[in-house]
JSON list of C-alpha atoms in Angstrom, two decimals:
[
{"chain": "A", "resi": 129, "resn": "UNK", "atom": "CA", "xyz": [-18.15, 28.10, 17.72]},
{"chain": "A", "resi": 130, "resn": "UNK", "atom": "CA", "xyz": [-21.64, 26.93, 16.71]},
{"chain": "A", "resi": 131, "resn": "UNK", "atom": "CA", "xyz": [-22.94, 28.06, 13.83]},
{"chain": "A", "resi": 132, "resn": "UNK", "atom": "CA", "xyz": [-21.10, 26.88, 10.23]},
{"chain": "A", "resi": 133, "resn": "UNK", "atom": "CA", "xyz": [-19.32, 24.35, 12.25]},
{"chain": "A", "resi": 134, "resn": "UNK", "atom": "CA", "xyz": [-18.22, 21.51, 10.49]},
{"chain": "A", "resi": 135, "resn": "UNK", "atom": "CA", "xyz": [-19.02, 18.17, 11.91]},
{"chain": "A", "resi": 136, "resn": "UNK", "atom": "CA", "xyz": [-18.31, 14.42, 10.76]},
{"chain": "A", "resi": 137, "resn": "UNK", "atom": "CA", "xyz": [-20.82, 11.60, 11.67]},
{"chain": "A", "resi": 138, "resn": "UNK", "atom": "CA", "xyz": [-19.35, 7.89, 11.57]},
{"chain": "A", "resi": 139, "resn": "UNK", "atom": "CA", "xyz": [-22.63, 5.99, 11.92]},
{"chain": "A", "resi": 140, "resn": "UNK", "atom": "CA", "xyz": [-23.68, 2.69, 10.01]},
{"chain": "A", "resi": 141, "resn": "UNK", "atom": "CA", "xyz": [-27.54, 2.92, 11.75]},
{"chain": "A", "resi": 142, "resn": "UNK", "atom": "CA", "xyz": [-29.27, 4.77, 8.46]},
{"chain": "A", "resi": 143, "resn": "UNK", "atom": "CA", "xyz": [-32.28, 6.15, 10.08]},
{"chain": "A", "resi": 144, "resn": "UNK", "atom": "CA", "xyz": [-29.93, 7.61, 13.23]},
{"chain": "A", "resi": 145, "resn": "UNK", "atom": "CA", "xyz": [-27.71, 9.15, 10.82]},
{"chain": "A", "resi": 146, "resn": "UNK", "atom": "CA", "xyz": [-30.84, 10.73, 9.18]},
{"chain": "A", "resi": 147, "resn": "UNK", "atom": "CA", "xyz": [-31.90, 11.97, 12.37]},
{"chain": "A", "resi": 148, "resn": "UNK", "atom": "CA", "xyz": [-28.65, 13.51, 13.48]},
{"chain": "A", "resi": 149, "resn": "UNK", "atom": "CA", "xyz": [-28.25, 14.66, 9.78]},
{"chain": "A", "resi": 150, "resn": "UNK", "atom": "CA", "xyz": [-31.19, 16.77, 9.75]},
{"chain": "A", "resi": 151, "resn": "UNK", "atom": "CA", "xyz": [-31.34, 17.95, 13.21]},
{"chain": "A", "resi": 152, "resn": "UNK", "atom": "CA", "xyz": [-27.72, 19.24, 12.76]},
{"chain": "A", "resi": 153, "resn": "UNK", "atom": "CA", "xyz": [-28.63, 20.95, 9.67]},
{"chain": "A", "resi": 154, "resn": "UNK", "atom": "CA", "xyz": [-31.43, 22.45, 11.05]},
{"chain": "A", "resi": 155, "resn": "UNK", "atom": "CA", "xyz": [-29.09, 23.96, 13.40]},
{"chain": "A", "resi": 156, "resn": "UNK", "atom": "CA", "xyz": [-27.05, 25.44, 11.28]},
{"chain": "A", "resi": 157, "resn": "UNK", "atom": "CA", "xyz": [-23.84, 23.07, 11.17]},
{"chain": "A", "resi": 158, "resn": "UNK", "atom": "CA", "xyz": [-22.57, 21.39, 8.37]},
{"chain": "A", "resi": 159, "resn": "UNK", "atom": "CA", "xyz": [-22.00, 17.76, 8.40]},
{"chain": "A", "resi": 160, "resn": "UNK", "atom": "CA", "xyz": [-20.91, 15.44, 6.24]},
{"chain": "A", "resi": 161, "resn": "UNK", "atom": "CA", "xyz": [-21.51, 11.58, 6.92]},
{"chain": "A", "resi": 162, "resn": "UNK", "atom": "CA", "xyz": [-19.36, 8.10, 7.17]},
{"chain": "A", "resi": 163, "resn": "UNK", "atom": "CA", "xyz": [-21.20, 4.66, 7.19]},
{"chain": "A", "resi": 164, "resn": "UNK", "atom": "CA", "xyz": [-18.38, 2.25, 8.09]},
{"chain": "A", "resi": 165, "resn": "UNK", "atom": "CA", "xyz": [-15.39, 2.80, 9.69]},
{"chain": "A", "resi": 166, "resn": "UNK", "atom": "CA", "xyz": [-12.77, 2.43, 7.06]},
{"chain": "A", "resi": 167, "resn": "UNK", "atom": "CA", "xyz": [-13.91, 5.30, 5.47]},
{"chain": "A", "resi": 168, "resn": "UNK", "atom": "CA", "xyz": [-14.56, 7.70, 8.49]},
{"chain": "A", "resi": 169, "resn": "UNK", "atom": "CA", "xyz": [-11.76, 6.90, 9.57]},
{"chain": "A", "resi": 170, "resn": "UNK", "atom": "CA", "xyz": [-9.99, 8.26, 5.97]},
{"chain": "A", "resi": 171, "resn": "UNK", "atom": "CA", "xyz": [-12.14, 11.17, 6.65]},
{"chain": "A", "resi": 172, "resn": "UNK", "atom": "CA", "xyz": [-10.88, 12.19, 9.28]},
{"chain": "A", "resi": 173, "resn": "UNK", "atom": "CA", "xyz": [-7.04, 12.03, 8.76]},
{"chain": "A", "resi": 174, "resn": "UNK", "atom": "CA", "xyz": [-7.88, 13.82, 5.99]},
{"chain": "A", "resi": 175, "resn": "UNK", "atom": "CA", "xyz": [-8.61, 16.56, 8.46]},
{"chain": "A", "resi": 176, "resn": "UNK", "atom": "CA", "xyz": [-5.79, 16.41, 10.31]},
{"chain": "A", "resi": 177, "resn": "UNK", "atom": "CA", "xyz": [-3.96, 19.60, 9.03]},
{"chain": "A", "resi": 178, "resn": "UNK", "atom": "CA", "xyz": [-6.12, 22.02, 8.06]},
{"chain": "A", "resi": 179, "resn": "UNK", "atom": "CA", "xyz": [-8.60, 21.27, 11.01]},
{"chain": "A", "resi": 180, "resn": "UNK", "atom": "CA", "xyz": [-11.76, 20.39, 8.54]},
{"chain": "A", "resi": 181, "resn": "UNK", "atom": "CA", "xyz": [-13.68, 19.27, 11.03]},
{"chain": "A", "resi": 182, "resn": "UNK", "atom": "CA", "xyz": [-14.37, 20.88, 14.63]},
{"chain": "A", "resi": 183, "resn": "UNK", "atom": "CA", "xyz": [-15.86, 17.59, 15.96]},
{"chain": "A", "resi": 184, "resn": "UNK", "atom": "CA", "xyz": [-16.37, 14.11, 15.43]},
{"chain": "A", "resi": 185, "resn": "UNK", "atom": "CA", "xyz": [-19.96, 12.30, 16.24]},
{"chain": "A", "resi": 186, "resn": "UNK", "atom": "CA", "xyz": [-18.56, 8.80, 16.36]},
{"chain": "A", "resi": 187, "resn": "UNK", "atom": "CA", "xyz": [-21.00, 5.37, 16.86]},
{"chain": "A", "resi": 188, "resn": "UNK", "atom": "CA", "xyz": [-19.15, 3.00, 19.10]},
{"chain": "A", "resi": 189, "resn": "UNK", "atom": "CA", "xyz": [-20.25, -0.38, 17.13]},
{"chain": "A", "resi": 190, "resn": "UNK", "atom": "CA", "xyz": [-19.11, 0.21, 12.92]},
{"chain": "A", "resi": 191, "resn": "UNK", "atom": "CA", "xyz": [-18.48, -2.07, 10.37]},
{"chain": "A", "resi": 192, "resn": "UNK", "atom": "CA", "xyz": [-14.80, -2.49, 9.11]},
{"chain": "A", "resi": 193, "resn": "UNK", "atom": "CA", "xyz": [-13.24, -0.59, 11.82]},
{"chain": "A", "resi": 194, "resn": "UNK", "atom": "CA", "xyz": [-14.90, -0.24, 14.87]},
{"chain": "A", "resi": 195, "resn": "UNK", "atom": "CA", "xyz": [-14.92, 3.48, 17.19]},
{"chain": "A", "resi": 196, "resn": "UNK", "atom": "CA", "xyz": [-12.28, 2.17, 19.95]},
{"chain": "A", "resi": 197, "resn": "UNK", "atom": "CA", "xyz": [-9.79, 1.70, 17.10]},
{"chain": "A", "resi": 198, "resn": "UNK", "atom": "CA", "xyz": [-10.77, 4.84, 15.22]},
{"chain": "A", "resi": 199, "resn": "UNK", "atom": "CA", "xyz": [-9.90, 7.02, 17.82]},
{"chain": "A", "resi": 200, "resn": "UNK", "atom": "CA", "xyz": [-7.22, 4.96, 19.15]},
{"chain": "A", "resi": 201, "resn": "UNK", "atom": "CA", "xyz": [-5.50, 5.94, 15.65]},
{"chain": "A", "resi": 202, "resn": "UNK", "atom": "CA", "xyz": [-6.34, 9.20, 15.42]},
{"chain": "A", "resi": 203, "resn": "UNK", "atom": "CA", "xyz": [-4.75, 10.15, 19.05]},
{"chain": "A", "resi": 204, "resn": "UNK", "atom": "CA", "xyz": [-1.56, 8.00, 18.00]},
{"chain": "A", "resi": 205, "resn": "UNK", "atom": "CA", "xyz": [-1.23, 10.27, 14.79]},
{"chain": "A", "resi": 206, "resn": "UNK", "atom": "CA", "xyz": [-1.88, 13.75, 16.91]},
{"chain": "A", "resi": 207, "resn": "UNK", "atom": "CA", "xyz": [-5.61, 14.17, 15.21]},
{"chain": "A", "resi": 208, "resn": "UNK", "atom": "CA", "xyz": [-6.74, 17.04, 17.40]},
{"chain": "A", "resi": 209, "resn": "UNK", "atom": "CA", "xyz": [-10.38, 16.49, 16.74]},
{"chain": "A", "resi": 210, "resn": "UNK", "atom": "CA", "xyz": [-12.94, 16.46, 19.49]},
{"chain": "A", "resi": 211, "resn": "UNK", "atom": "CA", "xyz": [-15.07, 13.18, 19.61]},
{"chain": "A", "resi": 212, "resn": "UNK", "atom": "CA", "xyz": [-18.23, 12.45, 21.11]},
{"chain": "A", "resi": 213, "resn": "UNK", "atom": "CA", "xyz": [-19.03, 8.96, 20.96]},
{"chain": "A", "resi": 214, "resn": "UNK", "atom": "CA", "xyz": [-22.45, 7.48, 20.82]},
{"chain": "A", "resi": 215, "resn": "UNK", "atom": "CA", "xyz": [-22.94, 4.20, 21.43]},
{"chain": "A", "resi": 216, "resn": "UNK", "atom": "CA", "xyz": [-25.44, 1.61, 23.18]},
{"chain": "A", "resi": 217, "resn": "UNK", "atom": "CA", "xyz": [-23.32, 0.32, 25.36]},
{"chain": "A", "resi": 218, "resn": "UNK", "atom": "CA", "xyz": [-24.15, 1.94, 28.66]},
{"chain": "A", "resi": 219, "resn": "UNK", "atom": "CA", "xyz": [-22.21, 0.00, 31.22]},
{"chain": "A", "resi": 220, "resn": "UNK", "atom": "CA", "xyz": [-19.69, 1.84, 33.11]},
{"chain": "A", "resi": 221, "resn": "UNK", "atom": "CA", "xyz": [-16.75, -0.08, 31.91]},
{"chain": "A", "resi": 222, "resn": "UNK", "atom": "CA", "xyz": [-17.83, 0.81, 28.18]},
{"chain": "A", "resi": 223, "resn": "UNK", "atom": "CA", "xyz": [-17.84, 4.48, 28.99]},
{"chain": "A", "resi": 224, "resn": "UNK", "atom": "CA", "xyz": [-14.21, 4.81, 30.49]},
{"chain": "A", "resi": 225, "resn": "UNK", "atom": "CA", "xyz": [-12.50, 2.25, 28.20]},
{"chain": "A", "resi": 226, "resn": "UNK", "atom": "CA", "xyz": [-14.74, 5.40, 25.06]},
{"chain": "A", "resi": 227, "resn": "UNK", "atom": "CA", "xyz": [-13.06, 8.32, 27.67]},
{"chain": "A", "resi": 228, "resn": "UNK", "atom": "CA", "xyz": [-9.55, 6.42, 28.08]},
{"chain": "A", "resi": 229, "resn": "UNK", "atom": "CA", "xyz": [-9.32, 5.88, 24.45]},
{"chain": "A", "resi": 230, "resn": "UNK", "atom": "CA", "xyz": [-9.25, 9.75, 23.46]},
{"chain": "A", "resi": 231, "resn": "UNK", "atom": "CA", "xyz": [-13.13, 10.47, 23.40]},
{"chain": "A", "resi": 232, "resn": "UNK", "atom": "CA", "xyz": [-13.80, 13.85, 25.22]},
{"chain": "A", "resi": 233, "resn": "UNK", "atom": "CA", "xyz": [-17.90, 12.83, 26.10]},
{"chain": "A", "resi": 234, "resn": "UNK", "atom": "CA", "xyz": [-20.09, 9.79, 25.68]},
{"chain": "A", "resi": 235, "resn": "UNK", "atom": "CA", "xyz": [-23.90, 9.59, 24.63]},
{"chain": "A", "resi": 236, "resn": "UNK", "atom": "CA", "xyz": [-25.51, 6.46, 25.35]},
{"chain": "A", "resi": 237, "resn": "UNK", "atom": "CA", "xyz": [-28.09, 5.33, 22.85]},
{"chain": "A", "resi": 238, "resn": "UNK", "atom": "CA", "xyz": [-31.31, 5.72, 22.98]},
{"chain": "A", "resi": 239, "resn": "UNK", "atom": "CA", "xyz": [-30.67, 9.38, 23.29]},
{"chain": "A", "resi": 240, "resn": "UNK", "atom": "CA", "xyz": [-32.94, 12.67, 22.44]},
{"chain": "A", "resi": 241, "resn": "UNK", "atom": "CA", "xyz": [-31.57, 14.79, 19.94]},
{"chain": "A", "resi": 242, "resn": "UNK", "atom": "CA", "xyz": [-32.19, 17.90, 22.48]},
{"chain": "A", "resi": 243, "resn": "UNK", "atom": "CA", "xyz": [-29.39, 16.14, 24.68]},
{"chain": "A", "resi": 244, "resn": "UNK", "atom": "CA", "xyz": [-27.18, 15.36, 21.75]},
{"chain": "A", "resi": 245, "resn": "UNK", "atom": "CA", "xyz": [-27.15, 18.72, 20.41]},
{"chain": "A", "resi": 246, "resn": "UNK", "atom": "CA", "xyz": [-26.00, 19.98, 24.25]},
{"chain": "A", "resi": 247, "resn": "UNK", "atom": "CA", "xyz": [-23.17, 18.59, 24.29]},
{"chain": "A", "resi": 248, "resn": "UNK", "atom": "CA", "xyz": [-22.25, 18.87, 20.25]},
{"chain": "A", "resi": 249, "resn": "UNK", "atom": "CA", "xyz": [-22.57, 22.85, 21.54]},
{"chain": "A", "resi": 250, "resn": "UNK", "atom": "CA", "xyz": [-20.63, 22.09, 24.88]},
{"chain": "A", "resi": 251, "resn": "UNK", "atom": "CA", "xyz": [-18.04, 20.57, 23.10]},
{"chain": "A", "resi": 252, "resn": "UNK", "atom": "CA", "xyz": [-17.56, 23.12, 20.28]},
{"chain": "A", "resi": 253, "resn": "UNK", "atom": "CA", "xyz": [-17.53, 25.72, 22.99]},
{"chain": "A", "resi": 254, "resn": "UNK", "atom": "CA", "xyz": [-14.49, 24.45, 24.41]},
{"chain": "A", "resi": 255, "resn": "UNK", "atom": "CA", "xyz": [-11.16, 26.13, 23.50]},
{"chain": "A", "resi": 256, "resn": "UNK", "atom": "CA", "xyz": [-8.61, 24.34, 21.30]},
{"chain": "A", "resi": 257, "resn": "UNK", "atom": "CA", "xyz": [-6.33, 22.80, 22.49]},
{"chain": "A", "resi": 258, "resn": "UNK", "atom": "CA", "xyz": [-2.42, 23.17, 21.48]},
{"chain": "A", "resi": 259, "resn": "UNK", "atom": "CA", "xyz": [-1.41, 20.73, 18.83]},
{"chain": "A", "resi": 260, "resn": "UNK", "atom": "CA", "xyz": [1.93, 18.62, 20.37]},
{"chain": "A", "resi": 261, "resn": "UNK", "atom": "CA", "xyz": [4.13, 17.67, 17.58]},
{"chain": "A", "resi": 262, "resn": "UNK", "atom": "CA", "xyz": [6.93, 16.85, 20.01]},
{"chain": "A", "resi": 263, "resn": "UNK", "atom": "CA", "xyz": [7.62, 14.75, 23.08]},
{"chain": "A", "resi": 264, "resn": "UNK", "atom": "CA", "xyz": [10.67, 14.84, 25.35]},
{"chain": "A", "resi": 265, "resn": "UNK", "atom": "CA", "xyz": [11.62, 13.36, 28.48]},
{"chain": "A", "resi": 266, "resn": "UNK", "atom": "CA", "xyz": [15.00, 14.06, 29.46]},
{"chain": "A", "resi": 267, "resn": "UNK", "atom": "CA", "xyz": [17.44, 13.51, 26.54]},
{"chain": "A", "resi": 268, "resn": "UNK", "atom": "CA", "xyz": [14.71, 10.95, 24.60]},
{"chain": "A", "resi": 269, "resn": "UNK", "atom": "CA", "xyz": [12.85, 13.16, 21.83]},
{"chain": "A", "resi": 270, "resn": "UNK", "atom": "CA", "xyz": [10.26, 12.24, 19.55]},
{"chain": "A", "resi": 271, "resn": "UNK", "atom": "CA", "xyz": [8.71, 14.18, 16.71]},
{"chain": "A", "resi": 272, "resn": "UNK", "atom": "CA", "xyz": [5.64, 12.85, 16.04]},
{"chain": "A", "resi": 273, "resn": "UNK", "atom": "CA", "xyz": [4.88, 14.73, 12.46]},
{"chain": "A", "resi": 274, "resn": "UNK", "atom": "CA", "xyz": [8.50, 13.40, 10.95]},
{"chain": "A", "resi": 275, "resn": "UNK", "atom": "CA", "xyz": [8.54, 10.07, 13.16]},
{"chain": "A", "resi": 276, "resn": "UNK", "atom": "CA", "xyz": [11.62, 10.48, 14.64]},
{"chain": "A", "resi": 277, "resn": "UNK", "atom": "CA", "xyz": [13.52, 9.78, 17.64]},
{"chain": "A", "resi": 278, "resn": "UNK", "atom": "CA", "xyz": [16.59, 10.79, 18.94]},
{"chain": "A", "resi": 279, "resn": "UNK", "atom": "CA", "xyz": [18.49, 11.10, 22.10]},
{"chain": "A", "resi": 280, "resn": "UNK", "atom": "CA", "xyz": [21.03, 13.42, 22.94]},
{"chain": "A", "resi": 281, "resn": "UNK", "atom": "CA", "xyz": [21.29, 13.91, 19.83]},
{"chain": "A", "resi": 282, "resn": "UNK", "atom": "CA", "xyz": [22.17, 10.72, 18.76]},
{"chain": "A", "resi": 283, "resn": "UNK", "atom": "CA", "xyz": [18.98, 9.12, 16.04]},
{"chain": "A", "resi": 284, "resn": "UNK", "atom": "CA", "xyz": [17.32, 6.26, 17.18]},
{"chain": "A", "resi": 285, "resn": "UNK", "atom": "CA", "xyz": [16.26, 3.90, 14.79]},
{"chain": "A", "resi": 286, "resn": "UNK", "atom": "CA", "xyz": [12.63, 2.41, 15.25]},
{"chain": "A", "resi": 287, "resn": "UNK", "atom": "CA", "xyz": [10.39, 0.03, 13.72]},
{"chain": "A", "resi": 288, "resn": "UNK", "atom": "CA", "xyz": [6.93, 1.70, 13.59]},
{"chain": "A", "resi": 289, "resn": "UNK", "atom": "CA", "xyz": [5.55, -0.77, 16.20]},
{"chain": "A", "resi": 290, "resn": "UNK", "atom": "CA", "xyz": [8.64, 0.42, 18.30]},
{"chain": "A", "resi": 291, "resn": "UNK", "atom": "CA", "xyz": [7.76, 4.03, 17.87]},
{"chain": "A", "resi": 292, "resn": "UNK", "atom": "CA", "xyz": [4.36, 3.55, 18.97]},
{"chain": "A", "resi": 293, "resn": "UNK", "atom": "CA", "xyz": [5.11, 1.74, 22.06]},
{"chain": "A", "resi": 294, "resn": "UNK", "atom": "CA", "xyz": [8.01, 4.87, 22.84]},
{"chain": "A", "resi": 295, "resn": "UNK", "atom": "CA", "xyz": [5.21, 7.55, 22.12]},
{"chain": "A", "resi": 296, "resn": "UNK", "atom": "CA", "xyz": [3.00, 5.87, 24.48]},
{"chain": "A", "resi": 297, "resn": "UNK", "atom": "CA", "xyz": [5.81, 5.23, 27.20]},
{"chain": "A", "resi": 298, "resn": "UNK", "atom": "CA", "xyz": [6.86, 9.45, 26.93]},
{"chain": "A", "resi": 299, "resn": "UNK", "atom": "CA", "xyz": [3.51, 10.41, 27.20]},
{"chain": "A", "resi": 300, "resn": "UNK", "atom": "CA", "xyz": [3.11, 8.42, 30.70]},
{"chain": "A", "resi": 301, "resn": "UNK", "atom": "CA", "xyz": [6.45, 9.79, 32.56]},
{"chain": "A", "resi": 302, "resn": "UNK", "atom": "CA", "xyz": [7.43, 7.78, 35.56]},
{"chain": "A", "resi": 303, "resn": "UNK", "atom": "CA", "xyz": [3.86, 6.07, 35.64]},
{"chain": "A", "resi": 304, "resn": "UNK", "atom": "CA", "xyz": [4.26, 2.35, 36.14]},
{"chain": "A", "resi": 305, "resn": "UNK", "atom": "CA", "xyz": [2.48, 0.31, 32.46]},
{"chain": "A", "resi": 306, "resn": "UNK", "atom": "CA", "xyz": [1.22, -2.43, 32.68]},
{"chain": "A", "resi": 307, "resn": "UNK", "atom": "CA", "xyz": [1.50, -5.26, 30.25]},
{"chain": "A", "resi": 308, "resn": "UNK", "atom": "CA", "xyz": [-2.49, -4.98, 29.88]},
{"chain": "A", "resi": 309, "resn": "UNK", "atom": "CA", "xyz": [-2.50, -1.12, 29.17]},
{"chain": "A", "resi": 310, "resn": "UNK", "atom": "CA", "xyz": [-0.16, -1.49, 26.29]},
{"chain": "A", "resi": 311, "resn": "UNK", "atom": "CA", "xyz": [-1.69, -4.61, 24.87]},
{"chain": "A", "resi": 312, "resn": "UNK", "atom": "CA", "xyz": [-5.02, -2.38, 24.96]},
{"chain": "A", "resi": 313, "resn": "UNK", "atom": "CA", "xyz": [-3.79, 1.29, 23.83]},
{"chain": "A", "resi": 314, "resn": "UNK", "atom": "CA", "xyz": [-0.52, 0.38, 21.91]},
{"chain": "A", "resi": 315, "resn": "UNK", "atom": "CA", "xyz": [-1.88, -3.08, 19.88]},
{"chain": "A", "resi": 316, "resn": "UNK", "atom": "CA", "xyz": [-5.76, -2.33, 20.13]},
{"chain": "A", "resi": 317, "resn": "UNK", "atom": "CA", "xyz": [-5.82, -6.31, 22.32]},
{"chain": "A", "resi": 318, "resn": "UNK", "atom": "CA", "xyz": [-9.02, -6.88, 23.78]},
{"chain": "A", "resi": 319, "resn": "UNK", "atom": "CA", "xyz": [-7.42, -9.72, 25.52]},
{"chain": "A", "resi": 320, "resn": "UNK", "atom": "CA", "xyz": [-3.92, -10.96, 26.89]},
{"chain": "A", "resi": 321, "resn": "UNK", "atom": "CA", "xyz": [-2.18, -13.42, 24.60]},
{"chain": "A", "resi": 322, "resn": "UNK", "atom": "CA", "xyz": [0.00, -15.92, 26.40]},
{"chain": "A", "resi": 323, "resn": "UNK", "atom": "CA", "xyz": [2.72, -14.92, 24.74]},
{"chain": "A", "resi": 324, "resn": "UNK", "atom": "CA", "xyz": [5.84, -12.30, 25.81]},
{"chain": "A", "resi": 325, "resn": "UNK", "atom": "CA", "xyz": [5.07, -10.35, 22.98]},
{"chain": "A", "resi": 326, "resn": "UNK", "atom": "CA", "xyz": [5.10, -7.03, 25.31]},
{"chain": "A", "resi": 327, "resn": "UNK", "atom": "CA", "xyz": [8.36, -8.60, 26.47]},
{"chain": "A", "resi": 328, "resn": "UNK", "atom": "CA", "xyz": [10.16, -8.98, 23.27]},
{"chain": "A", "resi": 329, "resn": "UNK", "atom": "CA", "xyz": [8.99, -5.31, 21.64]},
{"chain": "A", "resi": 330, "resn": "UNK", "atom": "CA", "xyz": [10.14, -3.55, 24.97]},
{"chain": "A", "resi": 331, "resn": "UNK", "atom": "CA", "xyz": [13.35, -5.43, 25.16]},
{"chain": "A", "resi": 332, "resn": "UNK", "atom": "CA", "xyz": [14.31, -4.32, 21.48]},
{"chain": "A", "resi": 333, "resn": "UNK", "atom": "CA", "xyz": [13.15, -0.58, 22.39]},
{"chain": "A", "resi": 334, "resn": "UNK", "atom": "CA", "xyz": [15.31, -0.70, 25.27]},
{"chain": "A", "resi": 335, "resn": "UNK", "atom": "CA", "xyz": [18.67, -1.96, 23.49]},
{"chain": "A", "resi": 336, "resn": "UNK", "atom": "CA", "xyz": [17.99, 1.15, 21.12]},
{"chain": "A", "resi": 337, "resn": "UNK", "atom": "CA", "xyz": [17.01, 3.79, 23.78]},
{"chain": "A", "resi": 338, "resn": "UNK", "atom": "CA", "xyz": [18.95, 2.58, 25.84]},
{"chain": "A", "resi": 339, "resn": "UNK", "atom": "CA", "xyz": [22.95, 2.50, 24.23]},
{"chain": "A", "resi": 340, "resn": "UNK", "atom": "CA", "xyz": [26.18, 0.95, 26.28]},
{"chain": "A", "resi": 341, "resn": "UNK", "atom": "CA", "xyz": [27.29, 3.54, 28.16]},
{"chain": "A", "resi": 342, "resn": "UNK", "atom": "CA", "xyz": [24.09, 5.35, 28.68]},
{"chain": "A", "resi": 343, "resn": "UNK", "atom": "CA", "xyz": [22.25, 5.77, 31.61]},
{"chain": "A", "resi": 344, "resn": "UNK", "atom": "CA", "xyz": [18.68, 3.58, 31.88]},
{"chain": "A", "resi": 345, "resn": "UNK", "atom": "CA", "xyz": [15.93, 5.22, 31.08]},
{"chain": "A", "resi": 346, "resn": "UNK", "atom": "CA", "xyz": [13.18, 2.20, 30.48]},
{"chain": "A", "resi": 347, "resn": "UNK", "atom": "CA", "xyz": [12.53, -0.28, 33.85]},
{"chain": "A", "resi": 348, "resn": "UNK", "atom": "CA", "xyz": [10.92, -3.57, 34.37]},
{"chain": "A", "resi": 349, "resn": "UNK", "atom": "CA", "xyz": [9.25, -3.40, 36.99]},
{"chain": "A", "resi": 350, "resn": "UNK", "atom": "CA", "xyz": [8.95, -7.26, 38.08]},
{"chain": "A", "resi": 351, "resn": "UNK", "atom": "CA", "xyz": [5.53, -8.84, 37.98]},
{"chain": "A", "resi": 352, "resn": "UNK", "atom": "CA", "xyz": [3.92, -4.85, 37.44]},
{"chain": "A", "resi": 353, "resn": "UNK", "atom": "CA", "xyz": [5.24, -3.36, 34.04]},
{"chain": "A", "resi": 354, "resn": "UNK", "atom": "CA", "xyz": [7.51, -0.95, 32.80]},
{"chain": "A", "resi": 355, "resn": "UNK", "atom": "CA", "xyz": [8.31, 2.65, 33.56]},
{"chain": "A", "resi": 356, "resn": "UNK", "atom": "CA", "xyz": [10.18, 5.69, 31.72]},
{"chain": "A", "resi": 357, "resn": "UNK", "atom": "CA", "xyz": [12.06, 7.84, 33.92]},
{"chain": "A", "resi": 358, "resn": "UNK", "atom": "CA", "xyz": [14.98, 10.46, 32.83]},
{"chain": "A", "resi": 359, "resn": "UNK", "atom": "CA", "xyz": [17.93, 9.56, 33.62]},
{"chain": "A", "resi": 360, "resn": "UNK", "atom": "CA", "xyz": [19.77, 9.48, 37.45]}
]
């Protein structure tokens, strides 16, 4: 897909949005165009159903809501989108933490618009892929469109924090988490807090996943994380 493809720009730099504007136009795309976060960000959950955009040009550095915590939310609420993030942060570090977060490529600014039309193409090119509305490990089950959980069966009640931190748990398996990778992916922390707030949340989730009588299914892991496992 190339041609009449329908592409959102989240960019607060006016005379780089211009640029992209044009060029894309000139290429036969439509675009439409966010300055600040907040509102791309509305943009694109709008979106989210009938697939109005096939991609999302997305600067790293916005006003109001920055990229990291755009896409962050968008993944958490099953936005399919494609992003390509732009950004002039170049450092290694920068370009995994864009990748890690749910960006499929990474332009690093300055860039030529020859280059940034590439991978626009390379990106559109790729084929969709299938939308997940629905998690499971074992007996645990979470539907992600009506934002509930059950297992075996049996509903399980959860605060929307709680529900976050299961989704991210089920979509890691039996993979040790840190305390560090949820404070990143699951609050949007930049930093560790000296507090057990990881602690607390996963000791609530646990009581609910986890009923008398049940088998485990969360684990501390002492001085590591936490893991998910079905049950033995």
């Amino acid at each position: 897909m190339t041609s009449k493809a329908h592409i959102l720009l989240i960019e607060d730099d006016r005379e780089t949005a211009d640029e992209i504007i044009r060029d894309m136009a000139d290429r036969g795309y439509m675009i439409s165009h966010a300055d600040n976060g907040r509102v791309g960000l509305e943009r694109a959950r709008e979106g989210k159903y009938d697939l109005k955009y096939d991609l999302l040009i997305l600067d790293r550095m916005l006003p109001e809501v920055d990229g990291l915590s755009i896409i962050s939310q968008l993944r958490a609420e099953d936005v399919p989108v494609p992003v390509l993030f732009l950004s002039a942060l170049n450092d290694v570090d920068e370009r995994v933490r864009g990748l890690k977060a749910g960006g499929d490529d990474y332009l690093t600014k300055p860039f030529v618009l020859s280059e940034l039309s590439a991978r626009v193409e390379a990106l559109l090119r790729r084929p969709a892929e299938p939308r997940t509305t629905r998690l499971r490990v074992g007996p645990l089950e979470l539907d992600l469109i009506s934002r509930e959980a059950n297992r075996d069966g049996r509903p399980v009640e959860l605060l929307p924090r709680e529900f976050k931190l299961l989704e991210y748990l089920m979509r890691h398996p039996a993979q040790v988490i840190t305390r560090a990778m949820l404070l990143e992916d699951v609050w949007n922390y930049r930093f560790s807090p000296q507090t057990n707030l990881v602690d607390v949340h996963i000791g609530k989730l646990r009581r609910k996943v986890d009923a008398p009588g049940d088998f485990p299914m969360i684990y501390n892991i002492r001085n590591v994380g936490f893991v998910l496992r079905e049950p033995q």
